[in-house]
Amino acid sequence: MTYTVPNLKDFSAAAVDKAVAKLIAAVESEAKSVTSESEWKAFRDRWMARTNGLLTQVNNLWLKAAPKDAKREVGRRVNEVKKRVDEIIASASEQMQSAASTSRLSAEHIDITLPGIRRPLGAEHPVIKTMNEIASVFRNLGYSVEEGPEIETDYYNFEALNFPPNHPARDTQDTIFIANQESKPQRERLLLRTHTSPVQIRTMEKIKPPLRIVIPGKVHRNDPPDASHSPMFHQIEGLAVDTNITFGDLKGTLDHAMKALFGSSVKTHFRPSFFPFTEPSAEMMVSCFICGGSGQRGSEPCRPCKRTGWIEILGCGMVDPNVFEFVKDHGYDPRKVSGFAFGMGADRVALLKYGVDDIQLFFQGDVRFLRQFV
Ligand SMILES: [Zn+2]
């Protein structure tokens, strides 16, 4: 029921006290129901409005109506009432504002204890990891890393590496050439490099001997993909040039490198081979680091070494003097310097190292496969 200010007939202290208590209870209960700013303003005006607010009525109906002898006491109580009503109205405003900001906060609430959005960390691809490991073995021997373009000219990819003009590697069956270059002289024709060896020539053109470099990179051949072939694969090769470099240096360096890569117990074995850019040339085998050279894994034959106990791992040889002829003007006089070169398939080393049996798995981008190598 809405409160109205009563007329006072009895101005005794007890009667005034009772009227005051009723009024205060009414203000307090109205204050509680205020929930918005407009409600609070209506509440304030109902009590405080100068012309007909309830406090003005209290002034008229209680104080002005009081008999002379009671006026002083009633005046004191009316002042107390005004002060108290003022306080209640002020605190109703504070409560209304804090309730509004609490509800705004809860609407904008963020739970800082919830887990964030996890971004998976990238990791090295097993082939890149293998190339880096090989490079670091040679870096420890004083070799530096060199890189070159994947689109090469016939000159750097074949001619300067002593490939004869009709070598089968120059055939489109083996090499991927850039189209529509028939009008260019052969040595200027562009192709996707078939090995990392052009970087040997490019580096000798810019750095004088002595030289020790490793060259990691992507190469391309016109091979249909299968479990052991991919039209795109990776090589890492090395070149050392100085005065008096011998085949003994080649064997010692590679033997050390294989032990660093595959374990100190592996043995190396060289057998004659042929490459256009090295003379003499050799293929190097390492004793199988999977079966320990026995050719058997328990009662099963060892597949990676085809039960021979040896794995063919790289090609190598002494740099053919004909190759130095192409960079003679850059300080590589074949009568003064000698050197050795070697190269291996990084993917093949990674296959052996991680026991993977299909090279295609490396290039399909399947995270479920790649995650195993993190
Ligand atoms: Zn084996």
PDB file of C-alpha atoms in Angstrom, residues 141-352:
ATOM      1  CA  LEU A 141      85.246 -30.502 -40.221  1.00  0.00           C
ATOM      2  CA  GLY A 142      85.470 -26.891 -41.409  1.00  0.00           C
ATOM      3  CA  TYR A 143      83.065 -27.118 -44.361  1.00  0.00           C
ATOM      4  CA  SER A 144      80.672 -24.267 -45.078  1.00  0.00           C
ATOM      5  CA  VAL A 145      77.164 -24.566 -46.561  1.00  0.00           C
ATOM      6  CA  GLU A 146      76.478 -23.286 -50.096  1.00  0.00           C
ATOM      7  CA  GLU A 147      73.206 -23.148 -52.010  1.00  0.00           C
ATOM      8  CA  GLY A 148      72.191 -22.423 -55.583  1.00  0.00           C
ATOM      9  CA  PRO A 149      69.199 -22.076 -57.920  1.00  0.00           C
ATOM     10  CA  GLU A 150      66.840 -24.988 -58.626  1.00  0.00           C
ATOM     11  CA  ILE A 151      66.297 -23.758 -62.199  1.00  0.00           C
ATOM     12  CA  GLU A 152      69.681 -24.139 -63.885  1.00  0.00           C
ATOM     13  CA  THR A 153      71.241 -23.757 -67.288  1.00  0.00           C
ATOM     14  CA  ASP A 154      72.510 -26.734 -69.234  1.00  0.00           C
ATOM     15  CA  TYR A 155      75.987 -25.224 -68.797  1.00  0.00           C
ATOM     16  CA  TYR A 156      76.078 -25.484 -64.987  1.00  0.00           C
ATOM     17  CA  ASN A 157      74.042 -28.676 -64.735  1.00  0.00           C
ATOM     18  CA  PHE A 158      75.854 -30.657 -67.480  1.00  0.00           C
ATOM     19  CA  GLU A 159      78.513 -28.971 -69.631  1.00  0.00           C
ATOM     20  CA  ALA A 160      80.815 -27.644 -66.890  1.00  0.00           C
ATOM     21  CA  LEU A 161      80.505 -30.967 -65.078  1.00  0.00           C
ATOM     22  CA  ASN A 162      82.035 -32.768 -68.047  1.00  0.00           C
ATOM     23  CA  PHE A 163      78.884 -34.438 -69.368  1.00  0.00           C
ATOM     24  CA  PRO A 164      79.521 -35.221 -73.059  1.00  0.00           C
ATOM     25  CA  PRO A 165      77.064 -33.556 -75.519  1.00  0.00           C
ATOM     26  CA  ASN A 166      75.072 -36.748 -76.115  1.00  0.00           C
ATOM     27  CA  HIS A 167      75.011 -38.039 -72.558  1.00  0.00           C
ATOM     28  CA  PRO A 168      71.658 -39.768 -71.862  1.00  0.00           C
ATOM     29  CA  ALA A 169      71.061 -37.578 -68.792  1.00  0.00           C
ATOM     30  CA  ARG A 170      70.485 -34.657 -71.171  1.00  0.00           C
ATOM     31  CA  ASP A 171      67.531 -36.479 -72.669  1.00  0.00           C
ATOM     32  CA  THR A 172      64.031 -35.243 -71.846  1.00  0.00           C
ATOM     33  CA  GLN A 173      63.307 -38.777 -70.688  1.00  0.00           C
ATOM     34  CA  ASP A 174      65.567 -38.164 -67.701  1.00  0.00           C
ATOM     35  CA  THR A 175      65.596 -34.406 -67.221  1.00  0.00           C
ATOM     36  CA  ILE A 176      62.747 -31.894 -66.923  1.00  0.00           C
ATOM     37  CA  PHE A 177      63.448 -28.970 -69.270  1.00  0.00           C
ATOM     38  CA  ILE A 178      61.650 -25.614 -69.353  1.00  0.00           C
ATOM     39  CA  ALA A 179      59.480 -25.500 -72.524  1.00  0.00           C
ATOM     40  CA  ASN A 180      60.036 -23.447 -75.720  1.00  0.00           C
ATOM     41  CA  GLN A 181      63.799 -22.867 -75.630  1.00  0.00           C
ATOM     42  CA  GLU A 182      64.717 -24.516 -78.910  1.00  0.00           C
ATOM     43  CA  SER A 183      65.985 -21.212 -80.310  1.00  0.00           C
ATOM     44  CA  LYS A 184      68.624 -20.880 -77.558  1.00  0.00           C
ATOM     45  CA  PRO A 185      72.095 -22.411 -77.746  1.00  0.00           C
ATOM     46  CA  GLN A 186      72.167 -25.657 -75.769  1.00  0.00           C
ATOM     47  CA  ARG A 187      74.316 -24.348 -72.886  1.00  0.00           C
ATOM     48  CA  GLU A 188      71.777 -21.579 -72.123  1.00  0.00           C
ATOM     49  CA  ARG A 189      68.702 -23.797 -72.013  1.00  0.00           C
ATOM     50  CA  LEU A 190      66.939 -23.881 -68.651  1.00  0.00           C
ATOM     51  CA  LEU A 191      66.074 -27.053 -66.774  1.00  0.00           C
ATOM     52  CA  LEU A 192      65.227 -28.197 -63.263  1.00  0.00           C
ATOM     53  CA  ARG A 193      68.611 -29.154 -61.840  1.00  0.00           C
ATOM     54  CA  THR A 194      69.110 -32.924 -61.711  1.00  0.00           C
ATOM     55  CA  HIS A 195      71.725 -32.768 -58.946  1.00  0.00           C
ATOM     56  CA  THR A 196      73.214 -30.214 -56.558  1.00  0.00           C
ATOM     57  CA  SER A 197      76.570 -30.328 -58.431  1.00  0.00           C
ATOM     58  CA  PRO A 198      76.033 -27.074 -60.425  1.00  0.00           C
ATOM     59  CA  VAL A 199      76.578 -25.294 -57.101  1.00  0.00           C
ATOM     60  CA  GLN A 200      80.154 -26.690 -57.121  1.00  0.00           C
ATOM     61  CA  ILE A 201      80.878 -24.731 -60.308  1.00  0.00           C
ATOM     62  CA  ARG A 202      79.026 -21.620 -59.122  1.00  0.00           C
ATOM     63  CA  THR A 203      80.968 -21.635 -55.852  1.00  0.00           C
ATOM     64  CA  MET A 204      84.360 -22.174 -57.511  1.00  0.00           C
ATOM     65  CA  GLU A 205      83.582 -19.187 -59.732  1.00  0.00           C
ATOM     66  CA  LYS A 206      83.258 -16.949 -56.678  1.00  0.00           C
ATOM     67  CA  ILE A 207      85.610 -18.454 -54.047  1.00  0.00           C
ATOM     68  CA  LYS A 208      89.277 -19.228 -54.685  1.00  0.00           C
ATOM     69  CA  PRO A 209      90.854 -22.459 -53.372  1.00  0.00           C
ATOM     70  CA  PRO A 210      91.296 -23.890 -50.775  1.00  0.00           C
ATOM     71  CA  LEU A 211      87.595 -24.708 -50.669  1.00  0.00           C
ATOM     72  CA  ARG A 212      85.522 -26.997 -48.499  1.00  0.00           C
ATOM     73  CA  ILE A 213      81.737 -26.865 -48.956  1.00  0.00           C
ATOM     74  CA  VAL A 214      78.589 -28.920 -48.498  1.00  0.00           C
ATOM     75  CA  ILE A 215      75.575 -28.292 -50.720  1.00  0.00           C
ATOM     76  CA  PRO A 216      72.122 -29.392 -49.559  1.00  0.00           C
ATOM     77  CA  GLY A 217      69.115 -28.924 -51.836  1.00  0.00           C
ATOM     78  CA  LYS A 218      66.140 -30.022 -53.870  1.00  0.00           C
ATOM     79  CA  VAL A 219      66.658 -31.715 -57.256  1.00  0.00           C
ATOM     80  CA  HIS A 220      64.344 -33.017 -59.985  1.00  0.00           C
ATOM     81  CA  ARG A 221      64.357 -35.932 -62.382  1.00  0.00           C
ATOM     82  CA  ASN A 222      61.792 -37.227 -64.803  1.00  0.00           C
ATOM     83  CA  ASP A 223      61.103 -40.336 -62.709  1.00  0.00           C
ATOM     84  CA  PRO A 224      57.634 -41.757 -62.101  1.00  0.00           C
ATOM     85  CA  PRO A 225      56.949 -41.855 -58.372  1.00  0.00           C
ATOM     86  CA  ASP A 226      57.145 -45.193 -56.547  1.00  0.00           C
ATOM     87  CA  ALA A 227      58.261 -46.413 -53.136  1.00  0.00           C
ATOM     88  CA  SER A 228      61.911 -45.534 -53.785  1.00  0.00           C
ATOM     89  CA  HIS A 229      61.662 -42.812 -56.477  1.00  0.00           C
ATOM     90  CA  SER A 230      60.213 -39.324 -56.525  1.00  0.00           C
ATOM     91  CA  PRO A 231      60.430 -36.745 -59.334  1.00  0.00           C
ATOM     92  CA  MET A 232      61.544 -34.292 -56.631  1.00  0.00           C
ATOM     93  CA  PHE A 233      64.052 -35.363 -54.021  1.00  0.00           C
ATOM     94  CA  HIS A 234      66.949 -34.021 -51.961  1.00  0.00           C
ATOM     95  CA  GLN A 235      70.681 -34.331 -52.245  1.00  0.00           C
ATOM     96  CA  ILE A 236      73.540 -33.223 -50.129  1.00  0.00           C
ATOM     97  CA  GLU A 237      76.955 -33.174 -51.652  1.00  0.00           C
ATOM     98  CA  GLY A 238      80.394 -31.958 -50.751  1.00  0.00           C
ATOM     99  CA  LEU A 239      83.503 -30.632 -52.413  1.00  0.00           C
ATOM    100  CA  ALA A 240      87.032 -30.175 -51.066  1.00  0.00           C
ATOM    101  CA  VAL A 241      89.731 -28.522 -53.191  1.00  0.00           C
ATOM    102  CA  ASP A 242      93.301 -27.737 -52.164  1.00  0.00           C
ATOM    103  CA  THR A 243      96.829 -28.576 -53.204  1.00  0.00           C
ATOM    104  CA  ASN A 244      97.759 -32.252 -52.798  1.00  0.00           C
ATOM    105  CA  ILE A 245      94.324 -33.609 -51.936  1.00  0.00           C
ATOM    106  CA  THR A 246      94.389 -37.383 -52.409  1.00  0.00           C
ATOM    107  CA  PHE A 247      91.982 -40.288 -52.479  1.00  0.00           C
ATOM    108  CA  GLY A 248      93.218 -41.045 -48.948  1.00  0.00           C
ATOM    109  CA  ASP A 249      91.754 -37.707 -47.790  1.00  0.00           C
ATOM    110  CA  LEU A 250      88.462 -38.641 -49.433  1.00  0.00           C
ATOM    111  CA  LYS A 251      88.334 -42.035 -47.699  1.00  0.00           C
ATOM    112  CA  GLY A 252      89.348 -40.658 -44.307  1.00  0.00           C
ATOM    113  CA  THR A 253      86.841 -37.797 -44.453  1.00  0.00           C
ATOM    114  CA  LEU A 254      83.906 -39.961 -45.518  1.00  0.00           C
ATOM    115  CA  ASP A 255      84.752 -42.751 -43.060  1.00  0.00           C
ATOM    116  CA  HIS A 256      84.755 -40.204 -40.249  1.00  0.00           C
ATOM    117  CA  ALA A 257      81.478 -38.670 -41.455  1.00  0.00           C
ATOM    118  CA  MET A 258      79.692 -42.051 -41.655  1.00  0.00           C
ATOM    119  CA  LYS A 259      80.785 -42.952 -38.122  1.00  0.00           C
ATOM    120  CA  ALA A 260      79.517 -39.551 -36.904  1.00  0.00           C
ATOM    121  CA  LEU A 261      76.177 -40.118 -38.660  1.00  0.00           C
ATOM    122  CA  PHE A 262      75.453 -43.795 -38.107  1.00  0.00           C
ATOM    123  CA  GLY A 263      77.559 -44.776 -35.093  1.00  0.00           C
ATOM    124  CA  SER A 264      81.236 -45.411 -34.426  1.00  0.00           C
ATOM    125  CA  SER A 265      80.992 -49.125 -35.221  1.00  0.00           C
ATOM    126  CA  VAL A 266      80.053 -48.722 -38.925  1.00  0.00           C
ATOM    127  CA  LYS A 267      82.659 -49.712 -41.509  1.00  0.00           C
ATOM    128  CA  THR A 268      83.023 -48.199 -44.964  1.00  0.00           C
ATOM    129  CA  HIS A 269      83.850 -49.916 -48.217  1.00  0.00           C
ATOM    130  CA  PHE A 270      84.603 -48.380 -51.614  1.00  0.00           C
ATOM    131  CA  ARG A 271      84.099 -49.974 -55.003  1.00  0.00           C
ATOM    132  CA  PRO A 272      84.894 -48.515 -58.417  1.00  0.00           C
ATOM    133  CA  SER A 273      82.182 -46.624 -60.275  1.00  0.00           C
ATOM    134  CA  PHE A 274      81.820 -43.978 -62.974  1.00  0.00           C
ATOM    135  CA  PHE A 275      80.623 -40.363 -62.936  1.00  0.00           C
ATOM    136  CA  PRO A 276      81.373 -37.806 -65.664  1.00  0.00           C
ATOM    137  CA  PHE A 277      82.738 -35.233 -63.190  1.00  0.00           C
ATOM    138  CA  THR A 278      85.058 -37.429 -61.087  1.00  0.00           C
ATOM    139  CA  GLU A 279      88.020 -39.611 -62.005  1.00  0.00           C
ATOM    140  CA  PRO A 280      88.556 -42.061 -60.430  1.00  0.00           C
ATOM    141  CA  SER A 281      85.026 -42.541 -59.085  1.00  0.00           C
ATOM    142  CA  ALA A 282      83.697 -44.823 -56.398  1.00  0.00           C
ATOM    143  CA  GLU A 283      80.530 -45.909 -54.711  1.00  0.00           C
ATOM    144  CA  MET A 284      80.761 -46.051 -50.963  1.00  0.00           C
ATOM    145  CA  MET A 285      78.990 -48.646 -48.858  1.00  0.00           C
ATOM    146  CA  VAL A 286      78.539 -48.575 -45.107  1.00  0.00           C
ATOM    147  CA  SER A 287      78.135 -51.713 -43.056  1.00  0.00           C
ATOM    148  CA  CYS A 288      74.425 -52.072 -42.304  1.00  0.00           C
ATOM    149  CA  PHE A 289      73.684 -50.121 -39.115  1.00  0.00           C
ATOM    150  CA  ILE A 290      70.340 -51.896 -38.815  1.00  0.00           C
ATOM    151  CA  CYS A 291      71.539 -55.519 -38.615  1.00  0.00           C
ATOM    152  CA  GLY A 292      75.116 -54.699 -37.607  1.00  0.00           C
ATOM    153  CA  GLY A 293      76.416 -56.142 -40.881  1.00  0.00           C
ATOM    154  CA  SER A 294      75.114 -59.674 -40.320  1.00  0.00           C
ATOM    155  CA  GLY A 295      72.382 -59.504 -42.966  1.00  0.00           C
ATOM    156  CA  GLN A 296      69.921 -61.000 -40.465  1.00  0.00           C
ATOM    157  CA  ARG A 297      67.521 -59.510 -37.933  1.00  0.00           C
ATOM    158  CA  GLY A 298      66.855 -62.394 -35.606  1.00  0.00           C
ATOM    159  CA  SER A 299      65.517 -65.153 -37.837  1.00  0.00           C
ATOM    160  CA  GLU A 300      64.388 -62.663 -40.529  1.00  0.00           C
ATOM    161  CA  PRO A 301      66.570 -61.467 -43.429  1.00  0.00           C
ATOM    162  CA  CYS A 302      67.504 -57.757 -43.098  1.00  0.00           C
ATOM    163  CA  ARG A 303      65.540 -55.878 -45.760  1.00  0.00           C
ATOM    164  CA  PRO A 304      67.378 -52.506 -45.856  1.00  0.00           C
ATOM    165  CA  CYS A 305      70.701 -54.174 -46.813  1.00  0.00           C
ATOM    166  CA  LYS A 306      69.010 -56.989 -48.757  1.00  0.00           C
ATOM    167  CA  ARG A 307      70.819 -59.433 -46.394  1.00  0.00           C
ATOM    168  CA  THR A 308      74.224 -58.390 -47.751  1.00  0.00           C
ATOM    169  CA  GLY A 309      75.245 -56.552 -44.557  1.00  0.00           C
ATOM    170  CA  TRP A 310      76.177 -53.462 -46.655  1.00  0.00           C
ATOM    171  CA  ILE A 311      74.203 -50.383 -47.699  1.00  0.00           C
ATOM    172  CA  GLU A 312      75.134 -48.274 -50.708  1.00  0.00           C
ATOM    173  CA  ILE A 313      75.096 -44.740 -49.387  1.00  0.00           C
ATOM    174  CA  LEU A 314      76.918 -42.328 -51.693  1.00  0.00           C
ATOM    175  CA  GLY A 315      78.861 -41.661 -54.867  1.00  0.00           C
ATOM    176  CA  CYS A 316      82.250 -39.987 -54.730  1.00  0.00           C
ATOM    177  CA  GLY A 317      85.541 -39.491 -56.488  1.00  0.00           C
ATOM    178  CA  MET A 318      88.454 -37.198 -57.293  1.00  0.00           C
ATOM    179  CA  VAL A 319      87.355 -34.100 -59.216  1.00  0.00           C
ATOM    180  CA  ASP A 320      88.016 -34.683 -62.921  1.00  0.00           C
ATOM    181  CA  PRO A 321      90.692 -32.217 -64.187  1.00  0.00           C
ATOM    182  CA  ASN A 322      88.301 -31.434 -67.075  1.00  0.00           C
ATOM    183  CA  VAL A 323      85.931 -29.868 -64.531  1.00  0.00           C
ATOM    184  CA  PHE A 324      88.698 -27.636 -63.177  1.00  0.00           C
ATOM    185  CA  GLU A 325      89.361 -26.472 -66.772  1.00  0.00           C
ATOM    186  CA  PHE A 326      85.977 -24.674 -66.674  1.00  0.00           C
ATOM    187  CA  VAL A 327      87.015 -22.667 -63.594  1.00  0.00           C
ATOM    188  CA  LYS A 328      90.724 -22.397 -64.384  1.00  0.00           C
ATOM    189  CA  ASP A 329      90.490 -18.587 -64.632  1.00  0.00           C
ATOM    190  CA  HIS A 330      89.121 -18.483 -61.063  1.00  0.00           C
ATOM    191  CA  GLY A 331      92.263 -20.064 -59.561  1.00  0.00           C
ATOM    192  CA  TYR A 332      91.530 -23.747 -60.173  1.00  0.00           C
ATOM    193  CA  ASP A 333      94.460 -24.744 -62.387  1.00  0.00           C
ATOM    194  CA  PRO A 334      94.182 -28.551 -62.686  1.00  0.00           C
ATOM    195  CA  ARG A 335      98.020 -28.785 -62.628  1.00  0.00           C
ATOM    196  CA  LYS A 336      98.110 -27.070 -59.214  1.00  0.00           C
ATOM    197  CA  VAL A 337      94.974 -28.117 -57.345  1.00  0.00           C
ATOM    198  CA  SER A 338      93.178 -31.370 -56.733  1.00  0.00           C
ATOM    199  CA  GLY A 339      90.028 -32.231 -54.887  1.00  0.00           C
ATOM    200  CA  PHE A 340      87.325 -34.721 -54.107  1.00  0.00           C
ATOM    201  CA  ALA A 341      83.551 -34.621 -54.295  1.00  0.00           C
ATOM    202  CA  PHE A 342      80.783 -36.786 -52.915  1.00  0.00           C
ATOM    203  CA  GLY A 343      77.009 -36.775 -52.982  1.00  0.00           C
ATOM    204  CA  MET A 344      74.151 -38.666 -51.395  1.00  0.00           C
ATOM    205  CA  GLY A 345      70.371 -38.726 -51.445  1.00  0.00           C
ATOM    206  CA  ALA A 346      69.149 -37.102 -48.233  1.00  0.00           C
ATOM    207  CA  ASP A 347      65.735 -38.768 -48.565  1.00  0.00           C
ATOM    208  CA  ARG A 348      67.372 -42.181 -48.870  1.00  0.00           C
ATOM    209  CA  VAL A 349      69.441 -41.573 -45.724  1.00  0.00           C
ATOM    210  CA  ALA A 350      66.265 -40.454 -43.920  1.00  0.00           C
ATOM    211  CA  LEU A 351      64.409 -43.606 -45.106  1.00  0.00           C
ATOM    212  CA  LEU A 352      67.192 -45.804 -43.707  1.00  0.00           C
TER     213      LEU A 352
END
